[in-house]
């Protein structure tokens, strides 16, 4: 399913090599001791060569960006899961479906408004639909070792809820659906193995708020739609400005997520045009 490699986990870059060769075939810079920029397992001697490679990579990534996955049509409808669990009666199911038709709101929310099911019961039923576990954060703070831009957490209704250093295993909690395209993107950008779980809406909101207070300083969001050439130029400028040693790209459905690594970690988000 992942179109990105996750070999970043074991990757060793150019260890011990004194002289590096720029991966740009048209590079005219004489090989010398430079910091350069690592990008997709290659090394580029400077901003010009990096920008060229970034532009090419974007042209390759853009058409393949993750589309909204189809709803889980083969899964049992949420109402029936709750009936089968003895939480909802057939009569209540009928009332809730009628209510949903007129209000147009999310079925899980309708059930809670009517008092037919609790948030925990709805979350557990949604998790069962997706064959994922429910994760309860309780009073534990969110893991800080792995950072995902706040804009993406809000947009895709997800949070990093648990991180295990051994094997770099990350659990990502979703509230309404699993965003598979984001799991593979997170794996690539953060060098983690990401697995999905579900969390309640309340826990999601509470922790997202606490996160927004602390973690927005090194995030730049560009909401104007840009073509590959302009995005590559902006990434190059920021990477040169902050002295990045490595750049990673993660394709999301709505954004290109660029991560700059080095002394400082930066996340750049570029909104992609609608297709
Ligand atoms: Zn070069």
mmCIF file of C-alpha atoms and ligand atoms in Angstrom:
data_model
loop_
_atom_site.group_PDB
_atom_site.id
_atom_site.type_symbol
_atom_site.label_atom_id
_atom_site.label_comp_id
_atom_site.label_asym_id
_atom_site.label_seq_id
_atom_site.Cartn_x
_atom_site.Cartn_y
_atom_site.Cartn_z
ATOM 1 C CA UNK A 1 0.000 0.000 0.000
ATOM 2 C CA UNK A 2 2.824 2.402 0.781
ATOM 3 C CA UNK A 3 4.254 3.914 -2.333
ATOM 4 C CA UNK A 4 7.082 5.366 -0.284
ATOM 5 C CA UNK A 5 9.963 3.308 0.906
ATOM 6 C CA UNK A 6 10.460 3.222 4.636
ATOM 7 C CA UNK A 7 14.032 2.132 4.434
ATOM 8 C CA UNK A 8 14.813 5.419 6.141
ATOM 9 C CA UNK A 9 14.749 3.334 9.296
ATOM 10 C CA UNK A 10 17.992 1.622 8.478
ATOM 11 C CA UNK A 11 19.423 4.012 5.962
ATOM 12 C CA UNK A 12 22.993 5.106 6.478
ATOM 13 C CA UNK A 13 24.010 8.128 4.560
ATOM 14 C CA UNK A 14 27.432 8.392 3.079
ATOM 15 C CA UNK A 15 29.073 7.466 6.359
ATOM 16 C CA UNK A 16 32.837 7.891 6.298
ATOM 17 C CA UNK A 17 33.045 9.238 2.759
ATOM 18 C CA UNK A 18 35.274 12.236 2.491
ATOM 19 C CA UNK A 19 34.373 13.250 -1.003
ATOM 20 C CA UNK A 20 30.758 13.351 -1.959
ATOM 21 C CA UNK A 21 29.478 13.345 -5.469
ATOM 22 C CA UNK A 22 26.472 15.463 -6.271
ATOM 23 C CA UNK A 23 23.545 13.385 -7.603
ATOM 24 C CA UNK A 24 22.629 16.066 -10.133
ATOM 25 C CA UNK A 25 23.906 14.744 -13.492
ATOM 26 C CA UNK A 26 24.272 18.278 -14.828
ATOM 27 C CA UNK A 27 26.072 19.595 -11.768
ATOM 28 C CA UNK A 28 29.023 21.818 -12.617
ATOM 29 C CA UNK A 29 30.223 22.432 -9.078
ATOM 30 C CA UNK A 30 33.641 20.975 -8.345
ATOM 31 C CA UNK A 31 33.487 18.318 -5.640
ATOM 32 C CA UNK A 32 34.579 19.774 -2.336
ATOM 33 C CA UNK A 33 33.858 19.578 1.338
ATOM 34 C CA UNK A 34 30.327 20.859 1.632
ATOM 35 C CA UNK A 35 27.361 20.161 3.799
ATOM 36 C CA UNK A 36 24.907 19.848 0.908
ATOM 37 C CA UNK A 37 21.386 18.463 1.155
ATOM 38 C CA UNK A 38 20.257 14.849 1.356
ATOM 39 C CA UNK A 39 17.074 14.103 -0.507
ATOM 40 C CA UNK A 40 15.546 10.694 -1.298
ATOM 41 C CA UNK A 41 18.756 8.796 -0.553
ATOM 42 C CA UNK A 42 20.814 11.057 -2.751
ATOM 43 C CA UNK A 43 23.075 13.955 -1.941
ATOM 44 C CA UNK A 44 23.076 17.334 -3.645
ATOM 45 C CA UNK A 45 25.960 19.744 -3.363
ATOM 46 C CA UNK A 46 23.930 22.906 -2.926
ATOM 47 C CA UNK A 47 20.625 24.765 -3.327
ATOM 48 C CA UNK A 48 20.630 24.809 -7.148
ATOM 49 C CA UNK A 49 21.115 21.081 -7.529
ATOM 50 C CA UNK A 50 18.642 20.375 -4.738
ATOM 51 C CA UNK A 51 15.976 22.599 -6.283
ATOM 52 C CA UNK A 52 16.265 20.827 -9.608
ATOM 53 C CA UNK A 53 15.827 17.427 -7.933
ATOM 54 C CA UNK A 54 12.948 18.701 -5.778
ATOM 55 C CA UNK A 55 11.109 19.966 -8.842
ATOM 56 C CA UNK A 56 11.491 16.630 -10.591
ATOM 57 C CA UNK A 57 10.349 14.729 -7.514
ATOM 58 C CA UNK A 58 7.242 16.922 -7.208
ATOM 59 C CA UNK A 59 6.307 16.323 -10.835
ATOM 60 C CA UNK A 60 6.532 12.618 -10.094
ATOM 61 C CA UNK A 61 4.625 12.747 -6.795
ATOM 62 C CA UNK A 62 1.791 15.139 -7.646
ATOM 63 C CA UNK A 63 -0.243 12.923 -9.978
ATOM 64 C CA UNK A 64 0.014 9.996 -7.555
ATOM 65 C CA UNK A 65 -1.171 11.868 -4.502
ATOM 66 C CA UNK A 66 -3.537 10.064 -2.182
ATOM 67 C CA UNK A 67 -7.171 10.405 -3.091
ATOM 68 C CA UNK A 68 -9.929 10.163 -0.538
ATOM 69 C CA UNK A 69 -10.326 6.478 0.004
ATOM 70 C CA UNK A 70 -13.680 4.923 -0.703
ATOM 71 C CA UNK A 71 -15.973 4.603 2.289
ATOM 72 C CA UNK A 72 -15.826 1.173 3.863
ATOM 73 C CA UNK A 73 -18.731 -0.179 1.817
ATOM 74 C CA UNK A 74 -18.053 -3.807 2.666
ATOM 75 C CA UNK A 75 -18.069 -3.048 6.354
ATOM 76 C CA UNK A 76 -21.159 -3.458 8.484
ATOM 77 C CA UNK A 77 -22.997 -0.126 8.870
ATOM 78 C CA UNK A 78 -22.399 1.594 12.187
ATOM 79 C CA UNK A 79 -26.038 1.239 13.268
ATOM 80 C CA UNK A 80 -25.999 -2.510 12.697
ATOM 81 C CA UNK A 81 -22.737 -2.904 14.623
ATOM 82 C CA UNK A 82 -24.412 -1.219 17.588
ATOM 83 C CA UNK A 83 -27.571 -3.350 17.192
ATOM 84 C CA UNK A 84 -25.462 -6.512 17.054
ATOM 85 C CA UNK A 85 -23.728 -5.390 20.242
ATOM 86 C CA UNK A 86 -27.054 -4.945 21.993
ATOM 87 C CA UNK A 87 -26.472 -1.218 22.438
ATOM 88 C CA UNK A 88 -29.157 -0.074 20.014
ATOM 89 C CA UNK A 89 -32.663 -1.497 19.506
ATOM 90 C CA UNK A 90 -34.180 -1.769 16.019
ATOM 91 C CA UNK A 91 -36.680 0.892 17.007
ATOM 92 C CA UNK A 92 -33.891 3.279 18.062
ATOM 93 C CA UNK A 93 -31.976 2.545 14.872
ATOM 94 C CA UNK A 94 -34.992 3.597 12.819
ATOM 95 C CA UNK A 95 -35.448 6.843 14.800
ATOM 96 C CA UNK A 96 -31.736 7.663 14.511
ATOM 97 C CA UNK A 97 -31.652 7.025 10.753
ATOM 98 C CA UNK A 98 -34.692 9.284 10.256
ATOM 99 C CA UNK A 99 -33.060 11.981 12.346
ATOM 100 C CA UNK A 100 -29.828 11.695 10.384
ATOM 101 C CA UNK A 101 -31.697 12.034 7.088
ATOM 102 C CA UNK A 102 -33.304 15.312 8.190
ATOM 103 C CA UNK A 103 -30.308 16.818 10.016
ATOM 104 C CA UNK A 104 -27.560 15.529 7.729
ATOM 105 C CA UNK A 105 -25.123 15.214 10.630
ATOM 106 C CA UNK A 106 -22.758 12.371 11.381
ATOM 107 C CA UNK A 107 -24.608 9.210 12.456
ATOM 108 C CA UNK A 108 -22.444 8.729 15.538
ATOM 109 C CA UNK A 109 -23.259 12.261 16.693
ATOM 110 C CA UNK A 110 -26.982 11.706 16.127
ATOM 111 C CA UNK A 111 -26.863 8.635 18.367
ATOM 112 C CA UNK A 112 -25.175 10.617 21.111
ATOM 113 C CA UNK A 113 -27.594 13.533 20.804
ATOM 114 C CA UNK A 114 -30.522 11.142 21.128
ATOM 115 C CA UNK A 115 -28.860 9.522 24.119
ATOM 116 C CA UNK A 116 -28.934 6.092 22.393
ATOM 117 C CA UNK A 117 -25.185 5.503 22.689
ATOM 118 C CA UNK A 118 -22.214 7.011 24.497
ATOM 119 C CA UNK A 119 -19.192 8.439 22.766
ATOM 120 C CA UNK A 120 -17.134 5.442 23.936
ATOM 121 C CA UNK A 121 -19.671 3.023 22.435
ATOM 122 C CA UNK A 122 -19.699 4.877 19.120
ATOM 123 C CA UNK A 123 -15.889 5.022 18.992
ATOM 124 C CA UNK A 124 -15.638 1.302 19.791
ATOM 125 C CA UNK A 125 -18.162 0.493 17.034
ATOM 126 C CA UNK A 126 -16.352 2.646 14.451
ATOM 127 C CA UNK A 127 -13.050 1.003 15.417
ATOM 128 C CA UNK A 128 -14.699 -2.406 14.939
ATOM 129 C CA UNK A 129 -15.855 -1.357 11.464
ATOM 130 C CA UNK A 130 -12.248 -0.599 10.548
ATOM 131 C CA UNK A 131 -10.876 -3.616 12.457
ATOM 132 C CA UNK A 132 -8.704 -1.336 14.595
ATOM 133 C CA UNK A 133 -8.212 -1.107 18.359
ATOM 134 C CA UNK A 134 -9.496 1.741 20.516
ATOM 135 C CA UNK A 135 -6.765 3.632 22.304
ATOM 136 C CA UNK A 136 -7.393 5.554 25.496
ATOM 137 C CA UNK A 137 -4.925 8.300 26.294
ATOM 138 C CA UNK A 138 -6.348 9.040 29.721
ATOM 139 C CA UNK A 139 -4.095 11.517 31.488
ATOM 140 C CA UNK A 140 -0.983 10.558 29.540
ATOM 141 C CA UNK A 141 0.511 13.298 27.392
ATOM 142 C CA UNK A 142 0.970 12.851 23.654
ATOM 143 C CA UNK A 143 4.340 11.482 22.566
ATOM 144 C CA UNK A 144 6.796 14.272 21.767
ATOM 145 C CA UNK A 145 9.401 12.245 19.849
ATOM 146 C CA UNK A 146 7.412 12.377 16.626
ATOM 147 C CA UNK A 147 6.010 15.604 15.327
ATOM 148 C CA UNK A 148 3.192 15.957 12.801
ATOM 149 C CA UNK A 149 2.054 19.432 11.701
ATOM 150 C CA UNK A 150 -1.042 20.680 13.502
ATOM 151 C CA UNK A 151 -2.770 21.577 10.236
ATOM 152 C CA UNK A 152 -2.662 17.924 9.150
ATOM 153 C CA UNK A 153 -3.878 16.675 12.527
ATOM 154 C CA UNK A 154 -6.894 18.971 12.256
ATOM 155 C CA UNK A 155 -7.594 18.227 8.631
ATOM 156 C CA UNK A 156 -7.497 14.438 8.891
ATOM 157 C CA UNK A 157 -8.916 14.026 12.410
ATOM 158 C CA UNK A 158 -5.889 12.248 13.826
ATOM 159 C CA UNK A 159 -3.286 12.420 16.592
ATOM 160 C CA UNK A 160 -0.034 10.599 17.319
ATOM 161 C CA UNK A 161 -1.048 8.804 20.515
ATOM 162 C CA UNK A 162 1.745 6.398 21.358
ATOM 163 C CA UNK A 163 5.382 6.035 20.393
ATOM 164 C CA UNK A 164 7.732 3.162 21.068
ATOM 165 C CA UNK A 165 11.390 3.995 20.588
ATOM 166 C CA UNK A 166 12.402 0.383 19.868
ATOM 167 C CA UNK A 167 11.582 -0.083 16.211
ATOM 168 C CA UNK A 168 10.199 3.476 16.076
ATOM 169 C CA UNK A 169 6.602 2.354 16.245
ATOM 170 C CA UNK A 170 3.965 5.043 16.181
ATOM 171 C CA UNK A 171 0.268 4.622 16.869
ATOM 172 C CA UNK A 172 -1.930 7.168 15.130
ATOM 173 C CA UNK A 173 -5.400 7.668 16.576
ATOM 174 C CA UNK A 174 -8.242 8.615 14.217
ATOM 175 C CA UNK A 175 -11.722 9.814 15.115
ATOM 176 C CA UNK A 176 -13.960 9.047 12.141
ATOM 177 C CA UNK A 177 -11.991 7.026 9.587
ATOM 178 C CA UNK A 178 -8.511 5.691 8.917
ATOM 179 C CA UNK A 179 -6.602 7.894 6.500
ATOM 180 C CA UNK A 180 -4.318 5.298 4.954
ATOM 181 C CA UNK A 181 -2.590 7.760 2.661
ATOM 182 C CA UNK A 182 -1.502 9.701 5.756
ATOM 183 C CA UNK A 183 -0.091 6.631 7.467
ATOM 184 C CA UNK A 184 2.334 5.953 4.626
ATOM 185 C CA UNK A 185 3.224 9.651 4.386
ATOM 186 C CA UNK A 186 3.913 9.828 8.133
ATOM 187 C CA UNK A 187 6.084 6.717 7.861
ATOM 188 C CA UNK A 188 8.178 8.254 5.136
ATOM 189 C CA UNK A 189 8.598 11.697 6.677
ATOM 190 C CA UNK A 190 9.198 10.622 10.283
ATOM 191 C CA UNK A 191 10.989 7.279 9.700
ATOM 192 C CA UNK A 192 8.434 5.423 11.812
ATOM 193 C CA UNK A 193 6.210 2.427 11.398
ATOM 194 C CA UNK A 194 2.695 3.789 11.797
ATOM 195 C CA UNK A 195 -0.354 1.777 12.823
ATOM 196 C CA UNK A 196 -3.923 3.066 13.105
ATOM 197 C CA UNK A 197 -6.237 3.044 16.101
ATOM 198 C CA UNK A 198 -9.284 5.024 17.168
ATOM 199 C CA UNK A 199 -9.719 7.601 19.903
ATOM 200 C CA UNK A 200 -12.806 9.374 21.183
ATOM 201 C CA UNK A 201 -13.713 12.811 19.918
ATOM 202 C CA UNK A 202 -13.325 14.280 23.416
ATOM 203 C CA UNK A 203 -9.781 13.009 23.850
ATOM 204 C CA UNK A 204 -8.928 14.187 20.356
ATOM 205 C CA UNK A 205 -10.151 17.729 21.006
ATOM 206 C CA UNK A 206 -8.560 17.997 24.420
ATOM 207 C CA UNK A 207 -5.107 16.876 23.262
ATOM 208 C CA UNK A 208 -5.217 18.814 20.006
ATOM 209 C CA UNK A 209 -5.765 21.991 21.986
ATOM 210 C CA UNK A 210 -2.811 21.321 24.252
ATOM 211 C CA UNK A 211 -0.672 20.595 21.197
ATOM 212 C CA UNK A 212 -1.622 23.768 19.343
ATOM 213 C CA UNK A 213 -0.213 25.829 22.198
ATOM 214 C CA UNK A 214 3.294 24.402 22.005
ATOM 215 C CA UNK A 215 4.072 23.160 18.544
ATOM 216 C CA UNK A 216 3.358 25.688 15.837
ATOM 217 C CA UNK A 217 6.586 27.665 15.807
ATOM 218 C CA UNK A 218 8.479 25.633 13.230
ATOM 219 C CA UNK A 219 5.562 25.167 10.865
ATOM 220 C CA UNK A 220 4.992 27.241 7.769
ATOM 221 C CA UNK A 221 1.760 26.875 5.836
ATOM 222 C CA UNK A 222 1.385 28.190 2.313
ATOM 223 C CA UNK A 223 -2.260 28.080 1.273
ATOM 224 C CA UNK A 224 -1.820 29.509 -2.175
ATOM 225 C CA UNK A 225 -1.808 26.820 -4.818
ATOM 226 C CA UNK A 226 1.685 26.526 -6.275
ATOM 227 C CA UNK A 227 3.095 24.496 -9.089
ATOM 228 C CA UNK A 228 6.113 22.209 -8.601
ATOM 229 C CA UNK A 229 8.560 24.912 -9.718
ATOM 230 C CA UNK A 230 7.375 27.422 -7.141
ATOM 231 C CA UNK A 231 7.160 24.880 -4.331
ATOM 232 C CA UNK A 232 10.680 23.630 -5.104
ATOM 233 C CA UNK A 233 11.958 27.217 -5.035
ATOM 234 C CA UNK A 234 10.293 27.984 -1.683
ATOM 235 C CA UNK A 235 11.608 24.770 -0.105
ATOM 236 C CA UNK A 236 15.080 25.565 -1.430
ATOM 237 C CA UNK A 237 14.958 29.093 0.032
ATOM 238 C CA UNK A 238 13.857 27.920 3.460
ATOM 239 C CA UNK A 239 16.330 25.006 3.463
ATOM 240 C CA UNK A 240 19.198 27.369 2.630
ATOM 241 C CA UNK A 241 18.016 29.920 5.159
ATOM 242 C CA UNK A 242 17.918 27.498 8.086
ATOM 243 C CA UNK A 243 20.876 25.405 6.889
ATOM 244 C CA UNK A 244 19.026 22.105 6.404
ATOM 245 C CA UNK A 245 21.010 18.941 5.831
ATOM 246 C CA UNK A 246 18.151 16.808 4.654
ATOM 247 C CA UNK A 247 14.750 17.370 3.059
ATOM 248 C CA UNK A 248 11.873 14.894 2.934
ATOM 249 C CA UNK A 249 8.634 15.185 1.024
ATOM 250 C CA UNK A 250 5.357 13.636 2.097
ATOM 251 C CA UNK A 251 2.365 13.766 -0.201
ATOM 252 C CA UNK A 252 -0.967 14.263 1.533
ATOM 253 C CA UNK A 253 -4.314 14.493 -0.195
ATOM 254 C CA UNK A 254 -4.487 18.262 0.256
ATOM 255 C CA UNK A 255 -0.933 19.303 1.044
ATOM 256 C CA UNK A 256 2.639 18.655 0.135
ATOM 257 C CA UNK A 257 4.437 18.244 3.445
ATOM 258 C CA UNK A 258 8.102 19.155 3.327
ATOM 259 C CA UNK A 259 10.274 18.378 6.326
ATOM 260 C CA UNK A 260 13.625 20.072 6.718
ATOM 261 C CA UNK A 261 16.108 18.312 8.986
ATOM 262 C CA UNK A 262 19.291 19.661 10.472
ATOM 263 C CA UNK A 263 20.064 21.787 13.498
ATOM 264 C CA UNK A 264 16.442 22.860 13.420
ATOM 265 C CA UNK A 265 13.476 20.851 12.248
ATOM 266 C CA UNK A 266 10.993 22.671 10.035
ATOM 267 C CA UNK A 267 7.726 21.612 8.480
ATOM 268 C CA UNK A 268 6.485 23.330 5.344
ATOM 269 C CA UNK A 269 2.965 22.702 4.058
ATOM 270 C CA UNK A 270 1.884 23.697 0.571
ATOM 271 C CA UNK A 271 -1.769 23.440 -0.288
ATOM 272 C CA UNK A 272 -2.219 21.531 -3.517
ATOM 273 C CA UNK A 273 -4.729 22.592 -6.136
ATOM 274 C CA UNK A 274 -8.026 20.722 -6.210
ATOM 275 C CA UNK A 275 -8.357 18.394 -9.119
HETATM 276 ZN ZN1 LIG B 1 25.614 19.757 -7.539
#
